[in-house]
Structure formats: C-alpha cells, structure tokens
XYZ file of C-alpha atoms in Angstrom:
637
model
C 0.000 0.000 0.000
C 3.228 2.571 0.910
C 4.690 1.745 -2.535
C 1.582 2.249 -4.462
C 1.112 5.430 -2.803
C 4.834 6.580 -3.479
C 4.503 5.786 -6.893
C 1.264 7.756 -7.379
C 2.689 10.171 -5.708
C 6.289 10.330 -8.437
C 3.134 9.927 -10.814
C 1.412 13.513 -9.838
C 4.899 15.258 -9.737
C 5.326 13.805 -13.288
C 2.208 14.325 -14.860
C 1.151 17.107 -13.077
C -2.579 15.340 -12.546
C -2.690 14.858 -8.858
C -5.246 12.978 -7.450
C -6.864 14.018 -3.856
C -7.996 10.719 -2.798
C -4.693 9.270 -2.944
C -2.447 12.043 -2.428
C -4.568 13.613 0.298
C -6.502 10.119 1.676
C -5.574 11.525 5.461
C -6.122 15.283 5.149
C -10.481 15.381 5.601
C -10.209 18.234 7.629
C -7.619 19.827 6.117
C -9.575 20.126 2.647
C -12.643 21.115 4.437
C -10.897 24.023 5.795
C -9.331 24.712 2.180
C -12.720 24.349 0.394
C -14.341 26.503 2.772
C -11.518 29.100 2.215
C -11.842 29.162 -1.484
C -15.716 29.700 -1.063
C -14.761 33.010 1.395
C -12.199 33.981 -1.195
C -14.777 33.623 -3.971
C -16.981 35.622 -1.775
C -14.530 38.309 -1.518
C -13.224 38.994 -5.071
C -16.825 39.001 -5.753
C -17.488 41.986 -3.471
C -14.237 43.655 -4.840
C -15.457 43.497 -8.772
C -19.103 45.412 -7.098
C -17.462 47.674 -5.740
C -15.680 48.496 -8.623
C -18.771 48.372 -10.621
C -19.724 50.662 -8.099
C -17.033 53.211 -8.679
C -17.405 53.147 -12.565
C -20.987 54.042 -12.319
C -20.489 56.848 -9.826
C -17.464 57.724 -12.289
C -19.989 58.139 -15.146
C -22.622 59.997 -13.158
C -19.847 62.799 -12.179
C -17.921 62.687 -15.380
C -21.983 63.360 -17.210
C -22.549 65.702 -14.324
C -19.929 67.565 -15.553
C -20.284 67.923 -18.817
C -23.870 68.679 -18.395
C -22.902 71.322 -16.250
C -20.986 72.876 -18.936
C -23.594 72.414 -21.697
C -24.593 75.072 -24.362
C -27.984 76.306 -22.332
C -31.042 77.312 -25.519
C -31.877 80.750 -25.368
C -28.625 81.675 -23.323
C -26.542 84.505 -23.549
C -23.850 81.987 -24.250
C -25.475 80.393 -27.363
C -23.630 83.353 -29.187
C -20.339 83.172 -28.398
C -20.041 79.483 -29.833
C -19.707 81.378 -33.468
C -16.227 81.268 -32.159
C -13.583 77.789 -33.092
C -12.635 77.599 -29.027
C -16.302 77.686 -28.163
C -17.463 74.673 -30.702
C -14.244 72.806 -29.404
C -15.380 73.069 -26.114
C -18.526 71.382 -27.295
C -17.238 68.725 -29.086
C -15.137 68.243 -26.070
C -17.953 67.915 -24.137
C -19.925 65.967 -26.386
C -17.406 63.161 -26.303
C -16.779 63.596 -22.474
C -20.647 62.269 -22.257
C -20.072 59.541 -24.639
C -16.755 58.275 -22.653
C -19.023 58.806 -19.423
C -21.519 56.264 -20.850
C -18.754 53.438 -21.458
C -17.925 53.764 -18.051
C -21.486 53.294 -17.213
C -21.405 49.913 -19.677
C -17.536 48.754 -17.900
C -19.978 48.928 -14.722
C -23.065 47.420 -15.870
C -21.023 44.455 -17.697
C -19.069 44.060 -14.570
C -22.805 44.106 -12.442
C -24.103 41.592 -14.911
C -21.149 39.176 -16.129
C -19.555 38.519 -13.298
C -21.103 39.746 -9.601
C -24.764 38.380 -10.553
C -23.021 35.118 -11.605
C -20.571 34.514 -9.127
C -22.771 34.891 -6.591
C -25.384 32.435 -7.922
C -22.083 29.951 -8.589
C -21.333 30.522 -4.987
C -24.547 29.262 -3.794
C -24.506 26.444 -6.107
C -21.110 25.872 -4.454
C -22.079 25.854 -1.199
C -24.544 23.234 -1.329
C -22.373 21.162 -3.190
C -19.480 21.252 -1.103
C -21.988 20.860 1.778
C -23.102 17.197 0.164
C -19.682 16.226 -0.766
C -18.200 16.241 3.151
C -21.533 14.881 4.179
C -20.786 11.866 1.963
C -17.140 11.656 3.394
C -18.743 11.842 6.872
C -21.058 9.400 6.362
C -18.002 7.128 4.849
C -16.015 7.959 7.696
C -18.877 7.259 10.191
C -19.366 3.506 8.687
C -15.796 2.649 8.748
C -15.499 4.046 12.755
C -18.715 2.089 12.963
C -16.718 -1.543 11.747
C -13.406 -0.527 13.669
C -15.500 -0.263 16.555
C -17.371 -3.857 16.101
C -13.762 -5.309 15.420
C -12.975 -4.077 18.343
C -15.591 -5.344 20.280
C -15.125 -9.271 18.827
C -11.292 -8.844 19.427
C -11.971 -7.910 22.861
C -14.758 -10.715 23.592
C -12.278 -12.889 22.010
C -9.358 -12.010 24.021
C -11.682 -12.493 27.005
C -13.252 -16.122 26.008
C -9.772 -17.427 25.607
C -8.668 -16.396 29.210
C -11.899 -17.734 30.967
C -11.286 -21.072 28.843
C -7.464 -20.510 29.758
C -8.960 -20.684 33.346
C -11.414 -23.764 33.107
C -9.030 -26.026 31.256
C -6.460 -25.076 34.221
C -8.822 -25.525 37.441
C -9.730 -29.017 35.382
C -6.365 -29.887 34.820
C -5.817 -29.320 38.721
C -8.341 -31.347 40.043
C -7.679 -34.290 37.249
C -4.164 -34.112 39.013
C -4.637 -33.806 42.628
C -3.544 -37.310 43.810
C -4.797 -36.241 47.330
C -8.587 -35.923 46.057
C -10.493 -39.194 47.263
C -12.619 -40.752 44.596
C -15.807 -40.383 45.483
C -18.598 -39.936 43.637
C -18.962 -36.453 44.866
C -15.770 -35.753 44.114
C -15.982 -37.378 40.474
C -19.039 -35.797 39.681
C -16.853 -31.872 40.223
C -14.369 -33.416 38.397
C -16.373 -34.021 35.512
C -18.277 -30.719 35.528
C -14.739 -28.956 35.722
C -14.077 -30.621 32.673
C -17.237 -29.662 30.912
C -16.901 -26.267 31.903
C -13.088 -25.740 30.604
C -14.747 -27.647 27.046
C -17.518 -25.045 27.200
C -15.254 -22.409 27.691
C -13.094 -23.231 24.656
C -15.965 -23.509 22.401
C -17.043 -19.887 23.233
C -13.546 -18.976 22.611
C -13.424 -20.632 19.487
C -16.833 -18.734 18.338
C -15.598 -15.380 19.205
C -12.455 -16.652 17.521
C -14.327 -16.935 14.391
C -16.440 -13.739 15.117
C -13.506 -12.162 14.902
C -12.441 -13.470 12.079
C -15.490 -12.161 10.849
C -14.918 -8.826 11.540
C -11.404 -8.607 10.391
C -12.083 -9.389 7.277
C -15.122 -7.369 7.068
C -13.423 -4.315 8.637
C -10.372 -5.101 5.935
C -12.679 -5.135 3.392
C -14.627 -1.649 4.637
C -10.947 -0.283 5.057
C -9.778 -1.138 1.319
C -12.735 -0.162 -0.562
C -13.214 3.272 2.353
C -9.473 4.446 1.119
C -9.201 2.684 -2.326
C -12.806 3.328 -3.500
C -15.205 6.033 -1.467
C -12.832 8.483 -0.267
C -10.779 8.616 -3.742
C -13.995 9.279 -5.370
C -15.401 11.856 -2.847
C -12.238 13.306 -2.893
C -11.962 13.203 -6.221
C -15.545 14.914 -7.037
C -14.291 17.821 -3.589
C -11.308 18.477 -6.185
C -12.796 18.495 -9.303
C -15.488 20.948 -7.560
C -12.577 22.834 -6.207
C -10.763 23.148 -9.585
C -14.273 24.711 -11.084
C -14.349 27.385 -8.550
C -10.460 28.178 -9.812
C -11.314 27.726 -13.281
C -14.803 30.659 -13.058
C -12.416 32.553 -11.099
C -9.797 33.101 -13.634
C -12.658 33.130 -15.959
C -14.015 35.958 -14.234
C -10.982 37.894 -14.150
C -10.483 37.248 -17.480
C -13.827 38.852 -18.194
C -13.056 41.925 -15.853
C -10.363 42.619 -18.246
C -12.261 41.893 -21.532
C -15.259 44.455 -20.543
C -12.367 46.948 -20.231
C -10.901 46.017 -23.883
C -14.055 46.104 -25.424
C -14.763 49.980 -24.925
C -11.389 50.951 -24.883
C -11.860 51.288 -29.309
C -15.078 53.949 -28.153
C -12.923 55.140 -25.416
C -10.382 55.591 -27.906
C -12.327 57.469 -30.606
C -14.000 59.564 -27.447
C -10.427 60.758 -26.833
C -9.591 61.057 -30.764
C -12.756 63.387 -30.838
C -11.668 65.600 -28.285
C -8.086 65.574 -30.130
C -9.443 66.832 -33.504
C -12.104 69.084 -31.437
C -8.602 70.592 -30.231
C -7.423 70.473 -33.771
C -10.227 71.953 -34.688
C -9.517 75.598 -32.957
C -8.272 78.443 -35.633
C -7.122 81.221 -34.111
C -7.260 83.201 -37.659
C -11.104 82.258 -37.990
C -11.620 83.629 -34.578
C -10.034 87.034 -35.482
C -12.386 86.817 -38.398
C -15.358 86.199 -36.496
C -14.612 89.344 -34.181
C -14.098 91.518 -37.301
C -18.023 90.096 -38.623
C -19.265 90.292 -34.994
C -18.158 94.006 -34.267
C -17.685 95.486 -37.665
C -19.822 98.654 -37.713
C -19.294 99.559 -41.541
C -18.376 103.177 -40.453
C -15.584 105.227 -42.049
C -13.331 106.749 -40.098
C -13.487 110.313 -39.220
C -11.462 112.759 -41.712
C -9.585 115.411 -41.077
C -10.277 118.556 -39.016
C -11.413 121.716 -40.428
C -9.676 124.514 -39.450
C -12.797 126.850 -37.403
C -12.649 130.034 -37.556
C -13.077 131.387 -33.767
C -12.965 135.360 -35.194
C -16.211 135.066 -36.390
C -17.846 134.056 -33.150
C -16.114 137.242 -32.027
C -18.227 139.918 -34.192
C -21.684 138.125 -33.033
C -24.404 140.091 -31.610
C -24.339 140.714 -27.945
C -28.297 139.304 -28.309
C -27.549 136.391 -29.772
C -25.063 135.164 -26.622
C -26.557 137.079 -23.593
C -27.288 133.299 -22.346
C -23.452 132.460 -22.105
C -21.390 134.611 -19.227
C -17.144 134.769 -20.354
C -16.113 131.513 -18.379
C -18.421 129.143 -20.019
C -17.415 130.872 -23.578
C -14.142 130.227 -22.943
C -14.544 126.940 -21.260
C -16.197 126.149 -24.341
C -12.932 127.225 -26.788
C -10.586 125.339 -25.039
C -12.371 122.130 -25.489
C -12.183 119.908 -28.494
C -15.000 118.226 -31.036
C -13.438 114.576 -30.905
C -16.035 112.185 -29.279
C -13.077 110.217 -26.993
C -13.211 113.735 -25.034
C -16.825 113.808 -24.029
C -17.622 112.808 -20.221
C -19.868 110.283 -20.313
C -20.704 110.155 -16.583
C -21.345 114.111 -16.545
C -23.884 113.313 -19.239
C -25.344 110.868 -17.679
C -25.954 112.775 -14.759
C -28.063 115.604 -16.751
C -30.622 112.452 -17.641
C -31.824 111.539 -14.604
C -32.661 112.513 -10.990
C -31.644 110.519 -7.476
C -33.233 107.038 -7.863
C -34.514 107.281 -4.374
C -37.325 109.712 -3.425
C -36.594 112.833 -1.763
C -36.725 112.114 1.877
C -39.745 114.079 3.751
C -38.794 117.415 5.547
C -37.307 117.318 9.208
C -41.186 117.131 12.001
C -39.419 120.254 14.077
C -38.694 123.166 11.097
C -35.836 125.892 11.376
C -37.772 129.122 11.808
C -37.493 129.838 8.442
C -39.882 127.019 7.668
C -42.651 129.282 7.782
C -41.487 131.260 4.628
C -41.993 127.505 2.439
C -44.329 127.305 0.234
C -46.209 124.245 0.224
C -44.284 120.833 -0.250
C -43.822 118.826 -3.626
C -45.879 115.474 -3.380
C -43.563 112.662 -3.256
C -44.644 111.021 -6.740
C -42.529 107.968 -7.806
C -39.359 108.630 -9.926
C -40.342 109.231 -13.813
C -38.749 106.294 -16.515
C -35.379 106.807 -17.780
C -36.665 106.351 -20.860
C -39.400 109.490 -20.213
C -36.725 111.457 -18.728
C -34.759 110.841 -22.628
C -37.495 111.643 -24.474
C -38.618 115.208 -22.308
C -34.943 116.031 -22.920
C -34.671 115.005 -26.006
C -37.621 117.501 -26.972
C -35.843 120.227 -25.785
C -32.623 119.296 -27.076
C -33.219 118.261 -30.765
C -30.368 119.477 -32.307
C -27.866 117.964 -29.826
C -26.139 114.721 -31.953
C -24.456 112.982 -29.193
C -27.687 112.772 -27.014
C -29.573 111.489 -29.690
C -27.116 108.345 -30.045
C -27.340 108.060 -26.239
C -30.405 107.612 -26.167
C -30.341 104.689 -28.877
C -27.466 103.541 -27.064
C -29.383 102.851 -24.092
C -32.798 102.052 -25.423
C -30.628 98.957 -26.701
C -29.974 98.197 -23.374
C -33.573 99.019 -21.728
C -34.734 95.779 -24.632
C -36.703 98.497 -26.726
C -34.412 97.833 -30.388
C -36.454 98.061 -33.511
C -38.283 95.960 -35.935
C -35.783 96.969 -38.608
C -32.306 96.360 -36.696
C -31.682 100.312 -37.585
C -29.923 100.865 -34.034
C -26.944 98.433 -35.192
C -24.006 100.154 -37.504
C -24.902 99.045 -40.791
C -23.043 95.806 -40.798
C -24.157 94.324 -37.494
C -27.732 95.421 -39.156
C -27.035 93.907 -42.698
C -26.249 90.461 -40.515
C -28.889 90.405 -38.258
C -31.343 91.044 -41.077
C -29.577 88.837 -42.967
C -29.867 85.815 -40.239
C -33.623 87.179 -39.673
C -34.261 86.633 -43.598
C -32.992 82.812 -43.557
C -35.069 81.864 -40.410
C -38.184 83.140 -42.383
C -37.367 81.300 -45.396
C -36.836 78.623 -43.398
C -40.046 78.489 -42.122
C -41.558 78.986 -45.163
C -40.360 75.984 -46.334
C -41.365 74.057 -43.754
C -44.834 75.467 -43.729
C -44.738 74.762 -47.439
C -43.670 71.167 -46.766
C -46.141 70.815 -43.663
C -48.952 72.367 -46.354
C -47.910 69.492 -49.442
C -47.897 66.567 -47.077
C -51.202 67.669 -46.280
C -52.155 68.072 -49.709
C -50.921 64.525 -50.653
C -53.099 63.255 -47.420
C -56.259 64.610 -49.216
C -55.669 63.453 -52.601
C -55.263 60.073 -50.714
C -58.774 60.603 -48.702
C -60.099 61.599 -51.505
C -59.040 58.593 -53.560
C -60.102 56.250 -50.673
C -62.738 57.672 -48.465
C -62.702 54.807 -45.976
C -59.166 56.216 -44.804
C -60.316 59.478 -43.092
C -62.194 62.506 -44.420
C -61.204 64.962 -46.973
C -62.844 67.862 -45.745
C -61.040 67.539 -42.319
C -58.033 68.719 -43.729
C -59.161 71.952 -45.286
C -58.997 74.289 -41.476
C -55.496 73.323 -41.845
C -54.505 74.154 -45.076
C -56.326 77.485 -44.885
C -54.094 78.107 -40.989
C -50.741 77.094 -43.022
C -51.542 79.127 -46.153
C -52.050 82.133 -43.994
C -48.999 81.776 -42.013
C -47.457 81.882 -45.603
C -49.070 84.746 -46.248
C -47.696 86.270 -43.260
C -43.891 84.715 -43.383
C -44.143 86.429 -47.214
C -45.080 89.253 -46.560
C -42.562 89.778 -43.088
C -39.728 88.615 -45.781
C -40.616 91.074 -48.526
C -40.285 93.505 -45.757
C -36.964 92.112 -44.698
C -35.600 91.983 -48.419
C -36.410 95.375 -48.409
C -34.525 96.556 -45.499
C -31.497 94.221 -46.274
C -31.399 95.845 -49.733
C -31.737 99.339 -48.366
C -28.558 98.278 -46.246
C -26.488 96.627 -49.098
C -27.289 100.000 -51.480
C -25.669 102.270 -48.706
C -22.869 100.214 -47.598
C -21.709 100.017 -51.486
C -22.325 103.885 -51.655
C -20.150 104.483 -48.574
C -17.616 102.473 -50.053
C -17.530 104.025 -53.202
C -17.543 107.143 -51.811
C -14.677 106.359 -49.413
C -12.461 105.007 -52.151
C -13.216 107.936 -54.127
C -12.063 110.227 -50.900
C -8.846 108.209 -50.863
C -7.993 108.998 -54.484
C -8.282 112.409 -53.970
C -7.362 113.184 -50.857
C -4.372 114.348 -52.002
C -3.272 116.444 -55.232
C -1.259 116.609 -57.611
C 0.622 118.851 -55.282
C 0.199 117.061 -52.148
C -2.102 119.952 -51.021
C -4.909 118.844 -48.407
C -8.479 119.763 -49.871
C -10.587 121.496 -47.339
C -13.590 118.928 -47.619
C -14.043 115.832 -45.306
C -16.734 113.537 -44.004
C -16.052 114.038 -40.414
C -19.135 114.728 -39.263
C -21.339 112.032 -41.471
C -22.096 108.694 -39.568
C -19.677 108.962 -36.620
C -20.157 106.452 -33.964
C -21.174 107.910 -30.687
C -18.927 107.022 -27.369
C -21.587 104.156 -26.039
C -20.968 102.489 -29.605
C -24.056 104.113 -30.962
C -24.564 105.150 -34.389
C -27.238 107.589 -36.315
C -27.559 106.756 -39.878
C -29.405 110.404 -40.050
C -27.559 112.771 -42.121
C -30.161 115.272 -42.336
C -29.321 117.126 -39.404
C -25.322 117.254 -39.478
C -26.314 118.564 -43.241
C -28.290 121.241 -41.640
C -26.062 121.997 -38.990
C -23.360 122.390 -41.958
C -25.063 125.613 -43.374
C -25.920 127.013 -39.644
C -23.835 130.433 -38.730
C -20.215 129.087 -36.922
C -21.486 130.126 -33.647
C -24.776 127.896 -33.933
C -22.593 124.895 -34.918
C -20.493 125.694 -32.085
C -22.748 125.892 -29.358
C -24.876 122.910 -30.372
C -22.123 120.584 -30.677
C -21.163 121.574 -26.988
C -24.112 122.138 -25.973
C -23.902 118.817 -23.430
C -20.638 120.330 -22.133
C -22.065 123.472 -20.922
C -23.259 124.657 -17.969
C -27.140 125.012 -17.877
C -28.165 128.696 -17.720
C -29.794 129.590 -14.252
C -33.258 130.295 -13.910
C -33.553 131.436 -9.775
C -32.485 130.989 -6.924
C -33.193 129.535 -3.715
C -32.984 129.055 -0.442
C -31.903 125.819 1.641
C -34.462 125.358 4.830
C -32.907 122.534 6.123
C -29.864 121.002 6.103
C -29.338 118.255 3.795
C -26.732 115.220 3.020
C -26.314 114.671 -0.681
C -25.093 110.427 0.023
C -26.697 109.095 -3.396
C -25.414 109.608 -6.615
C -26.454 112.816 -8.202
C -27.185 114.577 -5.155
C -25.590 117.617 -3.115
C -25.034 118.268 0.182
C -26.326 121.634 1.644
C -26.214 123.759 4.382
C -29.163 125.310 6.657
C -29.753 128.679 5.187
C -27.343 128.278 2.315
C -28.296 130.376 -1.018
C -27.683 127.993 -4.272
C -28.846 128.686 -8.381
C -31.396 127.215 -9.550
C -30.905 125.442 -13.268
C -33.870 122.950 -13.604
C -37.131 123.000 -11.672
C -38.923 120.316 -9.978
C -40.515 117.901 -12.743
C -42.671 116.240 -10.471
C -40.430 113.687 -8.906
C -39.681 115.959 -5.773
C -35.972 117.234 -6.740
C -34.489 120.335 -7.837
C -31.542 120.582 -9.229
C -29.560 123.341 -8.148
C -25.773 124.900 -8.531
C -23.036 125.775 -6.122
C -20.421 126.901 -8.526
C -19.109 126.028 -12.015
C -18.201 122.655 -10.902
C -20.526 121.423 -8.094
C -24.274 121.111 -9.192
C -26.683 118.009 -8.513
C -30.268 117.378 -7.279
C -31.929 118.299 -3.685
C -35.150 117.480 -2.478
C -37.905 120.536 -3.328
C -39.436 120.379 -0.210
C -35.984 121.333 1.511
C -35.725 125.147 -0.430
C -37.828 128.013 -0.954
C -37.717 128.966 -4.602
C -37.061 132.397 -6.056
C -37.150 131.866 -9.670
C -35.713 134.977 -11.982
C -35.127 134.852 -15.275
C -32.163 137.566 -14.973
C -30.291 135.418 -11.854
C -27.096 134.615 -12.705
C -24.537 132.188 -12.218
C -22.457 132.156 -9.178
C-alpha cells in the first residue's frame, strides 16, 4: 500500500494530474478548511469586482454631471459666443466627455451583470455542493469508525473467552491431578463438571475466535474499498469541484479585463474626438469672427477743419446774452473729438436721485414758515421718459440722440428693422432674420404638401379618413405663408436698403482716398467728419439730415450745439436751503441750513431740484428742503 502510494505520488509530480484521494486520503479536515476558504475567497473577489462596478458608475454619473454642467444652455446669452472655433471645441469636447461617461457606465453594468450576478449564484450552487460532498465523506467515515468499533468489540470478547477457557481447562487440569482428592462420587461428579466447563469455555472462545475473524475481514474489506474506492472518489468529485471554482475565477478575471478592452476602441475614438475638437480651434477664424461680430461699416473720421473762432467774435451781444465769459471760454478750449466727451457728466443731466426725496425734518428751522407748500412725493419718472422730455428740448444735440439709442438697446426696446446696429451688425442680423423666415416657409410649405398629398389620398379612398377635415389646416398654413411672405418682402427690403448704402459708402470712401491728395500734395478742405460717426456708447445715427443742416448754420450755432452737453445750464432762480441736507446718493448735493444755491432745472414732479453751487458742483436736492425764487435775470455764481 506505501509503494503504491509513493509511486502515485512520483506519478502527480510527473504528470502534473494529482489525485486528492490518494495524495490527500488523510487530510479530511484539512480540505474542508481549504474548500471553505476558497468559497470566502470567492466571496470576496466578488465583493471587490461590485465595488468596482460601483465606482465606474459613480465615475460616469460625475464625469456626465460635468459635462452637463458645462452644456450650451437654448436661449442663453452663451449660445452666441459658440460662433467662435474655441467655443465649438469646447462642445465637441464635451460631447465626447458624455459619450466616454456612458462606457464607463457599460464597464460597470457588464461588470454588475457578467460577473457579480453570476458569481454569486455559482457561490450558492457551491455551497450546497461542497456541503453534500463532506456529508458523503462523513457518512463514509462514520461507517468505517462504525466496523473498527465492532472489530474491536469481537477482538476484545475474544481475548476475554480465551482467558476464561485458559482458566477452566487449568482448574480441570488441577483437580484431574490432585492425587490427594479421594474418589468419590462427589468428588468425580466436580471433576467431571470442571471438565465440561473448561470444554464449554473453549468452544465460546473458538466462536468469538471466528467472530472475529469475521470482523477482520469485514473491517479489511470496509478499510480497502473506504481508502481505495469512497474516499478517492469523494475526494476526487471535492477536487474536481474545487478546480471549477479556480477555473470561473480566472474566468471571471479574465472577463473583468475583456469588458475593459471592449470599450477601450469607443474610449479611444472619445479621446480622438476631443483631439481633432482641439485640432479643430483656428485662431485666424476667430479674429475673423470678431471683425463680422463688431464690424460697424463706419468710415473713419477725416480730417479737421480749421474753425474760424474770429467770427464768433463779431456776433451780436443778443444772440449770446445766455453764455457769461467763463463758459465761452470753457467752451474754446475744449475739443470736437467724441473720446473727449464725459460720459458720466452726461449721464448725470438724464436723470434725478433714484430714491425719493426724503420728507422734511417734524421740528422746522424758523425759516420754515417762509416755504411754500411741499412737492408730493410722486414715484421717480422712466429713464426712458426722462430721454425723451430732454430730447424735446434738445433736438439738435447729436451725441444725445445716439445716447439715447445707445441705451434704449440696453432698456430691450431695439427696432423691428435692426436700424440701431451700424450698418453691418444690421445687414447680418437682417440677414440671419431673412434665412429663419425662409426657413419656415419651407417648412410650412412642406407641412402644407404633405397635407395636400393626405387629401388626394382621402379623396381617392374615403374609408381612410375625411377629406374635408383637412381643409382648417390648409387654410391656418396658407395664412402663415401669407404672413412669413409678406414679413420677408419687408426684410428683403430693409437688407437691400442696407447693401445699397454700404456700397455707396464704399464708393464714396475710395473715391475720398484717391483724392485726398493732389497733384501737389495739397490737403483739400472737404471731409466727411461729421457724417455717420459712432457715438462714445458704440451708438450710431444713420441720419444725415441734421449734421447737413447743422453744416449751413452760422459758426457760432454749430459751435454751441455741438457743446451744448458740455455746458453749464443757464440759471433760472435761486433759492434758499431750509434745512440742512446730506447729498449720500449719486447725483445729489449736500447743503447747508440757510445756504443760497442757483437754480438750473425746476422740480418735474419727482420731488428734486436741481440746483448749482459753482461752475463745478451742481446736482439734485429734495424741493421740499428750499424756498424757490425763480428769476429769469439770476445769474450764475
């Protein structure tokens, strides 16, 4: 038996095919204990490849997170700046971000699905076949205790008969020898029941002999076939069980690899998209889509007429009495050129405090008395009606005029027509407003056959649906044809008005080009400075009736409208502060109790006054703070 198993066991380090039941015949426990281990290790790489299931999912919900996140929003501000390479590469980018997000989310569900689902129903299967595979080598185990222990039990009744007939034949032999025993019958009759007893006793012994006997072989026989036969082929079916388990786990980690190989081509065009989206960027085309964006069409400004000053000199005394000697000479020192205006001191001739005036101290100075009654706090008047009020007073004052289509861009009241834009922002947006009509004309005239073709159809088979259920629709769609016409014959229009004068100005400025010099390199003393010059706030008028009027005005008229937002407002009374007063908000001024200040525009209804301290200090305090004393022959201070 030794030799057979040493040459199974050269066999296995040959041939590499051991065999449990002969190599590992002794070691029961021992491969219950490694079975049981390979179940918790089963257990555990299971948990590891959820987990990491887990993570990729949770990986694909940040990674779309973030790229939603970052998403072009409709009707954004942002939808316009992706006219620009950069922008669209950003898109792109994140267009493939979300597609390399959802192979992450199909590394996790293949893991979920492949391999943790079906592990864990192979490691209940296993279970409950390891489970009946020991309880088969218990049971085989139990049966051959159970015939050791019966072996046992006959050698030891054996062993026991032989000494008690050991005994009887010896007590017989004794009394068959004792020459000192008489030989009476009494005597004979022992004798001879000695001697049964000792033949008795060997026959028992000779029965458990055989019993024995019995059981030796038996037991040899349960022995052989428990180590040669049962527990070879339990152990064998415990390894072949065992090498399974291995075999689905390399399996399984063999599929944990191959769901990663599979998207890694997807993966790898996500990551060649976001490479050509990078490619994709032209910093020229940019450039070029700043020039389209901003362009204005405008010419630049020519040169400078020289202005005569003398003539303003020999003007009537009449025709000035309005302007006192510092504001007329305030006035010569400054310059026409646009970049010199100040905005903000425009601004602040357009509009009064934001707040209302705050109400008039409860315990009055003793002055009080002399106040007229106080303005009604009414709420502040629109920017916009505060524009148009001075606007109708100042009509011939050009910057103003682009202010205010500056900012009624910015208060959302532009026009149908796109005439606030310079002339090439308004050739493109009329342009882009043109195709999304014809656009929808088409479709309506698509939407409008398809339903024509449905009618022939009912009409041709009447069981399909009724002709004359179509018609309310074809009459809607041919009026919103009607309408889509009509609103891009209007368009044409105004694109072709555009297109006429952007090919006259350029004409005209290449024909100012060719002859802005001589022959002699003389200067000539025309220029277009004043026609369709672009306001500071990037305003424009495309008006030229008014700089054509203002052309053939008198110098000084010229002069004093083009200025006319730089000087100072003539004064128009005076008054009288009754309370102090803290000028915090912007557009205010701080006065003193009693203080004496000029008066340059009454209250409008809003509750201030604006009022003058000097030449450079002027702003709005609340009416119900001054007594008024309006003169038309006050002057400034």
């Amino acid at each position: 038996m030794h030799s057979n198993r040493g040459l199974s066991r050269r066999n296995c380090l040959e041939t590499m095919s051991c065999s449990w039941g002969t190599e590992l015949w002794d070691q029961f426990d021992n491969l219950e204990k490694h079975t049981q281990w390979g179940i918790e290790f089963l257990e555990r790489y299971t948990k590891f490849v959820k987990e990491r299931s887990e993570i990729e999912l949770s990986y694909a919900k940040q990674i779309r997170n973030l790229s939603k996140k970052y998403q072009l929003k409709k009707n954004s501000k942002e939808e316009e700046e992706f006219k620009y390479s950069t922008c669209r590469a950003f898109l792109m980018t994140l267009n493939e971000l979300n597609d390399y997000a959802g192979q992450h989310e199909v590394i996790a569900e293949n893991l979920s699905t492949q391999i943790t689902a079906e592990l864990s129903r192979y490691t209940q299967e296993l279970k409950a076949e390891r489970k009946s595979h020991f309880h088969d080598g218990r049971r085989a185990q139990q049966y051959i205790e159970n015939s050791w222990k019966q072996l046992e039990s006959s050698k030891r009744r054996f062993e026991r008969d032989c000494k008690e007939a050991d005994r009887a034949q010896h007590y017989f032999d004794k009394m068959d020898a004792d020459i000192n025993v008489t030989k009476a019958d009494v005597e004979k009759r022992c004798s001879l029941k000695a001697k049964q007893q000792a033949q008795m006793r060997h026959q028992v012994a000779e029965d458990s002999k055989n019993e024995y006997l019995t059981y030796l072989q038996k037991f040899n026989k349960d022995q052989h076939e428990h180590y040669y036969t049962l527990i070879p082929h339990i152990f064998q079916r415990i390894q072949e069980m065992e090498e399974r388990r291995v075999g689905r786990v390399r399996e399984s980690m063999r599929v944990y690899t191959e769901v990663e190989h599979k998207v890694l081509p997807i993966v790898s065009k996500c990551l060649d998209g976001m490479t050509k989206a990078a490619e994709s960027i032209e910093p020229k085309m940019d450039s070029k889509q700043v020039v389209e964006s901003y362009k204005s069409g405008f010419e630049p400004p020519g040169d400078v007429e020289f202005e005569d000053y003398s003539v303003s000199m020999k003007r009537a005394v009449s025709e000035s009495s309005f302007l006192n000697a510092r504001g007329e000479s305030r006035r010569r020192s400054r310059s026409k050129l646009w970049p010199l205006l100040k905005r903000n001191k425009l601004m602040s001739l357009l509009a009064s405090p934001r707040q209302p005036p705050p109400p008039p101290p409860t315990s009055p100075s003793p002055d009080g008395l002399l106040n007229g009654p106080q303005s009604p706090q009414q709420p502040k008047e629109p920017l916009s009606q505060r524009l148009n009020d001075f606007m109708g007073t100042k009509h011939k004052m050009h910057c103003l005029r682009s202010l205010k289509r500056g900012l009624s861009l910015k208060l959302g009241t532009g026009q149908e027509d796109y005439s606030h834009l310079p002339p090439e922002q308004r050739r493109k947006k009329l342009q882009a407003k043109l195709n999304d009509i014809n656009k929808d004309i088409q479709k309506e005239m698509d939407q409008r056959d398809a339903l024509t073709k449905m009618k022939d159809v009912y009409i041709k088979n009447p069981h399909l649906g009724d002709p004359d259920s179509i018609d309310p629709r074809l009459e809607e769609i041919t009026q919103s044809l009607e309408k889509l016409q009509l609103e891009a014959h209007k368009f044409e229009g105004w694109l072709t008005e555009v297109e006429r004068k952007l090919l006259e100005k350029g004409s005209e400025s290449q024909r100012t080009q060719s002859s802005h010099f001589d022959s002699q390199g003389n200067t000539p003393l025309t220029n277009n400075y004043g026609q369709n010059r672009e306001s500071p706030d990037g305003s424009y008028t495309e008006d030229p009736s008014t700089e054509t009027t203002m052309q053939f005005k008198s110098r000084s008229t010229e002069f004093d409208d083009e200025f006319d937002d730089e000087e100072p407002l003539p004064t128009i009374g005076t008054c009288k502060a009754l309370y102090p007063f803290e000028g915090q908000n912007e557009g205010t001024i701080s006065m003193a109790e009693s203080e004496m200040l000029y008066v340059i525009e009454e209250d409008k209804g809003d509750g201030w006054t604006r009022v003058r301290r000097n030449e450079d200090e002027e702003g709005y305090v609340p009416t119900s703070y001054i007594k008024l004393f309006l003169d038309m022959n006050a002057k400034d201070p």
